[in-house]
Coordinates of C-alpha atoms in Angstrom, one line a residue:
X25 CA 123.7 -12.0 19.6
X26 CA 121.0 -14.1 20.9
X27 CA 117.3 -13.8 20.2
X28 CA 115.0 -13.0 23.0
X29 CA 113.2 -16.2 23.4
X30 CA 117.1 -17.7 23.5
X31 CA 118.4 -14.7 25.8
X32 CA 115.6 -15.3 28.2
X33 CA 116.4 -19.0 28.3
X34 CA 119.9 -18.7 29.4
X35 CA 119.0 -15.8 31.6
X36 CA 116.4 -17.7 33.5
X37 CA 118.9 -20.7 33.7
X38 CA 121.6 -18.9 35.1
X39 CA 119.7 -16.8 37.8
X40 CA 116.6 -18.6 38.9
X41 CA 118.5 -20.4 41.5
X42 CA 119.7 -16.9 43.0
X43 CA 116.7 -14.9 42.9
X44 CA 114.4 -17.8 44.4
X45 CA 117.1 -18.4 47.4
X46 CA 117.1 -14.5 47.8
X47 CA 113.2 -14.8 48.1
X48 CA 112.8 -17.4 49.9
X49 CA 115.2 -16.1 52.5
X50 CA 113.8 -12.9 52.2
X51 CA 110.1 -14.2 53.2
X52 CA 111.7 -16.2 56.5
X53 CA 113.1 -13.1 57.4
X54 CA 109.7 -11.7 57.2
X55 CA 107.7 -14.4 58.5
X56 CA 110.0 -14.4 61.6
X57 CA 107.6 -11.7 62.5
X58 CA 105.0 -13.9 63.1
X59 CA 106.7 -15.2 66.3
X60 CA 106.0 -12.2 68.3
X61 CA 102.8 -11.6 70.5
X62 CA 102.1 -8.4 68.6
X63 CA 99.2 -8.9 66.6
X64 CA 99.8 -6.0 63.7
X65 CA 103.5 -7.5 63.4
X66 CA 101.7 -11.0 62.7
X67 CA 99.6 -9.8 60.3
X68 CA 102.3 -7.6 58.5
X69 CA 104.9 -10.6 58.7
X70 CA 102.7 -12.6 57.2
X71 CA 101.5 -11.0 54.3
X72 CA 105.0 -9.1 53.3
X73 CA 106.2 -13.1 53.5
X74 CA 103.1 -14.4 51.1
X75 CA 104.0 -11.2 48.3
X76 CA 107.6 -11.8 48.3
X77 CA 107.0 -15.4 47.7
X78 CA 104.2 -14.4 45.1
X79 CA 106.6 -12.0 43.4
X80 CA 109.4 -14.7 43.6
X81 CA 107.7 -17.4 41.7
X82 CA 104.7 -16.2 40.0
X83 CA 105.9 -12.5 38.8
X84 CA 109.1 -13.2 38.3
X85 CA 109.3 -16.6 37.2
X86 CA 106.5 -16.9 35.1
X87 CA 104.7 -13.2 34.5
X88 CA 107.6 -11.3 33.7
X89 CA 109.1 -14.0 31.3
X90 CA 105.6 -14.2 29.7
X91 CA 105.2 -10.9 29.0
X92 CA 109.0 -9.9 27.6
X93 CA 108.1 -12.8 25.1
X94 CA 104.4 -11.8 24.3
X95 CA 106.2 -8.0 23.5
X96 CA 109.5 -9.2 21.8
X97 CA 110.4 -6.8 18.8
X98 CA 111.9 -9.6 17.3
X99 CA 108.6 -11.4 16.1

């Protein structure tokens, strides 16, 4: 049995690669939207493509890591 710090570690390391590929793809698919001549699709391709790059990287690469650490029960 690991400990969290140690858990999170190997967890990170062996699904960051997935879960940013799945975002990054996921935002193209989005930002594809852009293309078209309708200006509401613009505007929601855009910005669905900036929060699922936000939650890729910043919520789930750094918040969510942060915040299992800061309330561990293993302290």
């Amino acid at each position: 049995m690991h400990k969290v710090k140690d858990a999170l570690e190997i967890a990170i390391r062996n699904t960051g690669g997935v879960i940013s590929s799945a975002g990054i793809i996921l935002a193209a698919t989005f930002a594809a939207l852009t293309t078209m001549p309708i200006a509401d699709l613009f505007v929601f391709g855009f910005m669905v493509s900036i929060g699922i790059l936000i939650d890729t990287f910043l919520v789930r690469g750094m918040l969510l890591p942060a915040l299992i650490l800061f309330f561990e029960k293993d302290k």
